[in-house]
């Protein structure tokens, strides 16, 4: 069976961008592949080193979002990155196989550095600049075949393939060159404000755990056609976030909405009420499951502990093989 490794940074509860962009797909993939899902707390610290509480608080939030969304702990192994020491070790060894100029050409990292001037003050840290190497270690320490991710992560998988190739050619064949699995549709969900990416830091997200009141309040302040001031003004559904989410959540009267809006026969309040109802219903089972989990934290801890232990076994055996290839297997001296 082919193996999947994927992951998320625990920097906040998961939102509908994660759900449509990756979670929904993972729920299907877990039936077909041996699946590992990494809660990347070490990577989260690369841009939250000054806020460790935030990362810690969100680890279990993310586990709960996974389970509530249909990730089945019998099929998918949920793993805490900081407990997998093989990843930290491989990161060091892989850092010899990547040049600084190669790292500086990563478009996703470039974009992130631009957004984080407040944190890095024009002087990015070694840890953040190099996190793609650590992400390659995430993937290769499991020797994964497939990595389901959003399109912004494609450069990371490309680098992982290069590192695997380089390792194999210098030290001998060990690692697969993993393939990215990028959904064509909904790979990036827009934010409530119309921004091209839904994200916690942009404060434009609908969370899986949001209450019905929170959903309502968010939808009623979402970005709509600014030229449509009155109910009877003709509107432009393209670019309207309410119309956009109606499409994503599969509203059945989408064509009707479009014609009526274009003709000025439909007001925004009506659309917003209908969308609120649709989203509240859609997310209800997830929200209810999540409330149950919040009341049974020992169960959540057990899932994370069991998953992490299983991953420790697998990754330490792959690390050992890597060390043998690199001629740093000194078991004959130390393991006597
Ligand atoms: N960088 C990914 C993100 O920001 C999270 C991540 C960490 C990841 N390690 C991974 C994704 C390994 C896939 C595989 O979304």
Coordinates of C-alpha atoms and ligand atoms in Angstrom, one line a residue:
X1 CA 0.0 0.0 0.0
X2 CA 1.3 3.4 -0.9
X3 CA 2.1 5.8 2.0
X4 CA 0.8 9.4 2.4
X5 CA 2.4 12.0 4.6
X6 CA 0.7 15.4 5.0
X7 CA 0.5 18.0 7.7
X8 CA -0.6 21.3 9.2
X9 CA 1.0 23.9 11.3
X10 CA -0.9 24.2 14.6
X11 CA -1.3 28.0 14.7
X12 CA -5.0 28.1 15.0
X13 CA -8.2 26.1 14.7
X14 CA -8.8 24.8 11.2
X15 CA -11.2 26.7 8.9
X16 CA -13.2 25.9 5.8
X17 CA -10.2 26.7 3.6
X18 CA -8.5 23.7 5.2
X19 CA -11.7 21.7 5.0
X20 CA -12.3 22.1 1.3
X21 CA -8.6 22.5 0.4
X22 CA -7.4 19.4 2.1
X23 CA -9.4 17.7 4.9
X24 CA -12.2 16.5 2.7
X25 CA -9.7 14.9 0.4
X26 CA -7.8 13.3 3.2
X27 CA -11.0 11.7 4.5
X28 CA -11.3 9.9 1.1
X29 CA -7.6 9.1 0.7
X30 CA -7.3 7.4 4.1
X31 CA -9.4 4.5 2.7
X32 CA -6.9 3.9 0.0
X33 CA -3.5 4.7 1.4
X34 CA -1.5 4.2 4.6
X35 CA -1.9 7.8 5.9
X36 CA 0.2 9.8 8.4
X37 CA -0.8 13.3 9.3
X38 CA 1.7 15.5 11.0
X39 CA 0.9 18.3 13.4
X40 CA 3.9 20.4 12.6
X41 CA 4.5 22.2 15.9
X42 CA 8.3 22.5 15.2
X43 CA 7.6 24.2 11.9
X44 CA 4.9 26.4 13.5
X45 CA 7.6 27.7 15.9
X46 CA 9.7 28.9 13.0
X47 CA 7.4 31.9 12.7
X48 CA 6.0 31.8 16.2
X49 CA 9.2 31.3 18.3
X50 CA 8.1 34.3 20.4
X51 CA 4.7 32.8 21.0
X52 CA 5.1 29.2 22.1
X53 CA 1.8 29.2 24.0
X54 CA -0.1 29.7 20.8
X55 CA 1.5 26.7 19.2
X56 CA 1.0 24.5 22.2
X57 CA -2.7 25.5 22.7
X58 CA -3.5 24.7 19.1
X59 CA -2.1 21.2 18.9
X60 CA -5.2 19.5 20.4
X61 CA -7.5 22.0 18.6
X62 CA -6.2 20.6 15.4
X63 CA -6.5 17.0 16.5
X64 CA -10.1 17.7 17.3
X65 CA -10.8 19.4 14.0
X66 CA -9.3 16.4 12.2
X67 CA -11.4 13.8 14.0
X68 CA -14.6 16.0 13.8
X69 CA -14.1 16.3 10.0
X70 CA -14.0 12.6 9.5
X71 CA -10.3 11.7 9.9
X72 CA -10.5 8.2 11.3
X73 CA -7.8 7.4 13.8
X74 CA -8.0 3.7 12.8
X75 CA -7.1 4.6 9.2
X76 CA -5.0 7.8 9.6
X77 CA -2.1 8.1 12.1
X78 CA -2.0 11.5 13.7
X79 CA 1.6 12.5 14.8
X80 CA 3.1 15.3 16.8
X81 CA 6.2 16.5 15.0
X82 CA 8.3 17.6 18.0
X83 CA 8.2 14.0 19.3
X84 CA 9.8 12.6 16.2
X85 CA 13.5 13.1 16.7
X86 CA 14.3 11.4 13.3
X87 CA 12.9 14.6 11.6
X88 CA 15.3 16.9 13.5
X89 CA 18.3 14.6 12.8
X90 CA 17.5 14.3 9.1
X91 CA 17.0 18.0 8.8
X92 CA 20.7 18.5 9.8
X93 CA 21.9 15.9 7.3
X94 CA 19.7 17.2 4.5
X95 CA 21.0 20.8 5.1
X96 CA 24.2 19.7 3.5
X97 CA 22.4 18.8 0.3
X98 CA 20.7 22.2 -0.4
X99 CA 22.4 25.4 -1.4
X100 CA 21.4 28.8 0.0
X101 CA 20.6 30.1 -3.5
X102 CA 18.3 27.1 -4.0
X103 CA 16.4 28.0 -0.8
X104 CA 16.2 31.7 -1.7
X105 CA 14.3 30.7 -4.9
X106 CA 11.3 29.2 -3.0
X107 CA 8.3 31.4 -4.0
X108 CA 6.1 30.4 -1.0
X109 CA 8.9 31.2 1.5
X110 CA 9.6 34.5 -0.3
X111 CA 5.9 35.5 -0.1
X112 CA 5.7 34.5 3.6
X113 CA 8.8 36.5 4.5
X114 CA 7.3 39.5 2.8
X115 CA 4.2 39.1 5.0
X116 CA 6.2 38.7 8.2
X117 CA 8.3 41.9 8.2
X118 CA 6.9 42.6 11.7
X119 CA 8.5 39.4 12.9
X120 CA 11.7 39.3 10.9
X121 CA 12.4 43.1 10.5
X122 CA 14.0 42.6 7.1
X123 CA 16.3 39.9 8.5
X124 CA 14.9 36.5 8.3
X125 CA 16.0 33.7 10.6
X126 CA 18.0 30.7 9.6
X127 CA 15.2 28.5 11.0
X128 CA 12.5 30.1 8.9
X129 CA 14.5 30.4 5.7
X130 CA 15.4 26.7 6.1
X131 CA 12.1 25.3 7.0
X132 CA 11.6 23.7 3.6
X133 CA 14.5 21.4 4.4
X134 CA 12.8 20.4 7.6
X135 CA 9.6 19.8 5.7
X136 CA 11.6 17.5 3.3
X137 CA 12.7 15.7 6.5
X138 CA 9.1 15.4 7.6
X139 CA 8.2 13.7 4.3
X140 CA 11.3 11.5 3.8
X141 CA 11.5 10.3 7.4
X142 CA 8.3 8.5 6.6
X143 CA 9.6 7.7 3.1
X144 CA 6.2 8.8 1.8
X145 CA 5.1 8.2 -1.8
X146 CA 2.4 10.9 -1.9
X147 CA 2.0 14.3 -0.3
X148 CA -1.5 15.8 -0.5
X149 CA -1.2 19.6 -0.2
X150 CA -2.5 22.9 -1.4
X151 CA -0.8 24.4 -4.5
X152 CA 1.3 26.8 -2.3
X153 CA 3.2 23.7 -1.0
X154 CA 4.3 22.5 -4.5
X155 CA 7.7 24.1 -4.1
X156 CA 8.3 22.2 -0.9
X157 CA 7.6 18.9 -2.6
X158 CA 9.8 19.8 -5.5
X159 CA 12.7 20.5 -3.0
X160 CA 12.0 17.2 -1.2
X161 CA 12.3 15.4 -4.5
X162 CA 15.7 17.1 -5.2
X163 CA 16.9 16.2 -1.7
X164 CA 15.9 12.6 -2.1
X165 CA 17.6 12.4 -5.5
X166 CA 20.8 13.9 -4.2
X167 CA 20.9 11.8 -1.1
X168 CA 20.3 8.6 -3.2
X169 CA 23.0 9.5 -5.7
X170 CA 25.6 10.3 -3.1
X171 CA 25.0 7.8 -0.4
X172 CA 23.0 5.0 -2.2
X173 CA 19.3 4.6 -2.9
X174 CA 17.0 4.9 0.1
X175 CA 14.3 7.5 -0.4
X176 CA 11.3 7.7 -2.8
X177 CA 10.8 10.8 -4.8
X178 CA 7.4 11.7 -3.5
X179 CA 4.6 13.1 -5.6
X180 CA 2.5 16.1 -4.6
X181 CA -1.2 15.4 -4.8
X182 CA -2.8 18.8 -5.5
X183 CA -6.6 19.1 -5.8
X184 CA -7.6 21.0 -9.0
X185 CA -10.7 22.4 -7.5
X186 CA -10.8 24.6 -4.3
X187 CA -7.2 24.2 -3.6
X188 CA -7.2 27.7 -2.2
X189 CA -10.3 29.1 -0.6
X190 CA -10.8 32.9 -0.6
X191 CA -11.3 34.8 2.6
X192 CA -14.5 36.6 3.8
X193 CA -12.9 39.9 2.8
X194 CA -12.3 38.8 -0.8
X195 CA -8.6 38.2 -0.2
X196 CA -7.2 35.4 -2.3
X197 CA -6.4 33.3 0.8
X198 CA -8.4 32.4 3.8
X199 CA -6.1 32.6 6.8
X200 CA -6.2 33.1 10.5
X201 CA -3.6 35.9 10.4
X202 CA -5.7 37.8 7.8
X203 CA -8.8 37.5 10.2
X204 CA -11.0 36.5 7.3
X205 CA -11.8 32.8 8.1
X206 CA -14.8 30.7 9.0
X207 CA -13.7 28.1 11.5
X208 CA -15.0 24.6 11.7
X209 CA -15.8 25.2 15.3
X210 CA -17.6 28.6 14.8
X211 CA -21.0 28.8 16.5
X212 CA -24.1 29.5 14.4
X213 CA -24.0 33.1 15.7
X214 CA -20.4 33.6 14.7
X215 CA -21.1 32.2 11.2
X216 CA -24.1 34.5 10.8
X217 CA -22.1 37.6 11.9
X218 CA -19.3 36.7 9.5
X219 CA -21.5 36.1 6.5
X220 CA -23.3 39.3 7.1
X221 CA -20.1 41.3 7.0
X222 CA -18.6 39.4 4.1
X223 CA -17.4 41.3 1.0
X224 CA -20.1 41.7 -1.6
X225 CA -20.4 43.9 -4.7
X226 CA -19.7 47.4 -3.5
X227 CA -21.7 48.9 -6.4
X228 CA -24.9 47.2 -5.2
X229 CA -26.3 49.6 -2.6
X230 CA -30.0 48.8 -2.8
X231 CA -31.9 45.6 -3.1
X232 CA -33.0 46.5 -6.7
X233 CA -29.6 47.6 -8.0
X234 CA -28.2 45.0 -10.4
X235 CA -25.3 43.1 -8.8
X236 CA -22.2 41.3 -10.0
X237 CA -22.1 37.8 -8.5
X238 CA -18.5 37.3 -9.8
X239 CA -16.3 38.6 -7.1
X240 CA -19.1 38.6 -4.4
X241 CA -17.9 36.4 -1.5
X242 CA -21.5 35.4 -0.6
X243 CA -22.1 34.0 -4.1
X244 CA -18.6 32.4 -4.0
X245 CA -19.3 30.5 -0.8
X246 CA -22.8 29.5 -2.1
X247 CA -21.0 27.7 -4.9
X248 CA -18.4 26.1 -2.6
X249 CA -21.1 24.8 -0.2
X250 CA -23.1 23.5 -3.1
X251 CA -26.2 25.8 -3.0
X252 CA -28.8 24.2 -5.1
X253 CA -30.4 27.4 -6.5
X254 CA -27.1 28.9 -7.7
X255 CA -28.2 29.7 -11.2
X256 CA -31.4 31.3 -10.0
X257 CA -29.4 33.5 -7.6
X258 CA -27.1 34.6 -10.4
X259 CA -29.9 35.6 -12.8
X260 CA -31.9 37.4 -10.1
X261 CA -28.9 39.3 -8.8
X262 CA -27.8 40.3 -12.3
X263 CA -31.2 41.6 -13.0
X264 CA -31.5 43.5 -9.7
X265 CA -34.3 41.2 -8.5
X266 CA -32.5 39.9 -5.4
X267 CA -31.1 41.7 -2.4
X268 CA -27.9 40.8 -0.5
X269 CA -29.8 40.2 2.8
X270 CA -31.7 37.4 1.2
X271 CA -28.5 35.8 -0.1
X272 CA -26.7 36.2 3.2
X273 CA -29.6 34.6 5.2
X274 CA -29.7 31.7 2.8
X275 CA -26.0 31.2 2.9
X276 CA -25.8 31.4 6.7
X277 CA -28.4 28.7 6.9
X278 CA -26.6 26.5 4.4
X279 CA -23.2 26.8 6.2
X280 CA -24.7 26.3 9.6
X281 CA -26.3 23.1 8.5
X282 CA -23.3 21.9 6.5
X283 CA -21.0 22.3 9.5
X284 CA -23.4 21.1 12.2
X285 CA -22.2 17.5 12.4
X286 CA -18.6 18.6 12.5
X287 CA -19.4 21.2 15.3
X288 CA -21.3 18.6 17.3
X289 CA -18.6 16.0 17.1
X290 CA -16.1 18.6 18.1
X291 CA -18.1 19.6 21.2
X292 CA -18.1 15.9 22.2
X293 CA -14.3 15.7 21.8
X294 CA -13.8 18.9 23.8
X295 CA -15.6 17.1 26.7
X296 CA -13.4 14.0 26.3
X297 CA -9.8 15.3 26.2
X298 CA -8.2 12.0 27.5
X299 CA -9.6 10.4 24.3
X300 CA -8.0 13.1 22.1
X301 CA -4.7 12.7 24.0
X302 CA -4.8 8.9 23.4
X303 CA -5.2 9.3 19.7
X304 CA -2.2 11.6 19.5
X305 CA -0.1 9.5 21.8
X306 CA -0.8 6.2 19.9
X307 CA -0.3 7.8 16.5
X308 CA 3.0 9.4 17.6
X309 CA 4.3 6.1 19.0
X310 CA 3.6 4.3 15.8
X311 CA 5.4 7.0 13.8
X312 CA 8.4 6.9 16.2
X313 CA 8.9 3.2 15.3
X314 CA 8.6 3.7 11.6
X315 CA 10.8 6.9 11.4
X316 CA 13.5 5.6 13.7
X317 CA 14.0 2.6 11.4
X318 CA 14.2 4.9 8.3
X319 CA 16.7 7.2 10.2
X320 CA 18.9 4.2 11.0
X321 CA 19.0 3.2 7.3
X322 CA 19.9 6.7 6.4
X323 CA 22.7 6.8 8.9
X324 CA 24.1 3.5 7.6
X325 CA 24.1 4.9 4.1
X326 CA 25.9 8.0 5.4
X327 CA 28.5 5.9 7.2
X328 CA 27.5 7.3 10.6
X329 CA 26.3 4.0 12.0
X330 CA 28.5 3.4 15.0
X331 CA 26.3 0.8 16.6
X332 CA 29.3 -1.6 16.6
X333 CA 31.0 0.7 19.2
X334 CA 28.0 2.1 21.1
X335 CA 25.3 -0.6 21.0
X336 CA 27.4 -3.3 22.7
Ligands
LIG1 N1 4.0 23.7 5.4 C1 2.7 23.1 5.5 C2 1.6 24.2 5.5 O1 2.0 25.3 5.9 C3 2.5 22.2 6.7 C4 3.4 21.0 6.7 C5 4.5 20.8 7.6 C6 3.4 19.9 5.8 N2 5.1 19.6 7.3 C7 4.5 19.0 6.2 C8 2.6 19.6 4.7 C9 4.7 17.9 5.5 C10 2.9 18.4 4.0 C11 3.9 17.5 4.4 O2 0.5 23.9 5.2

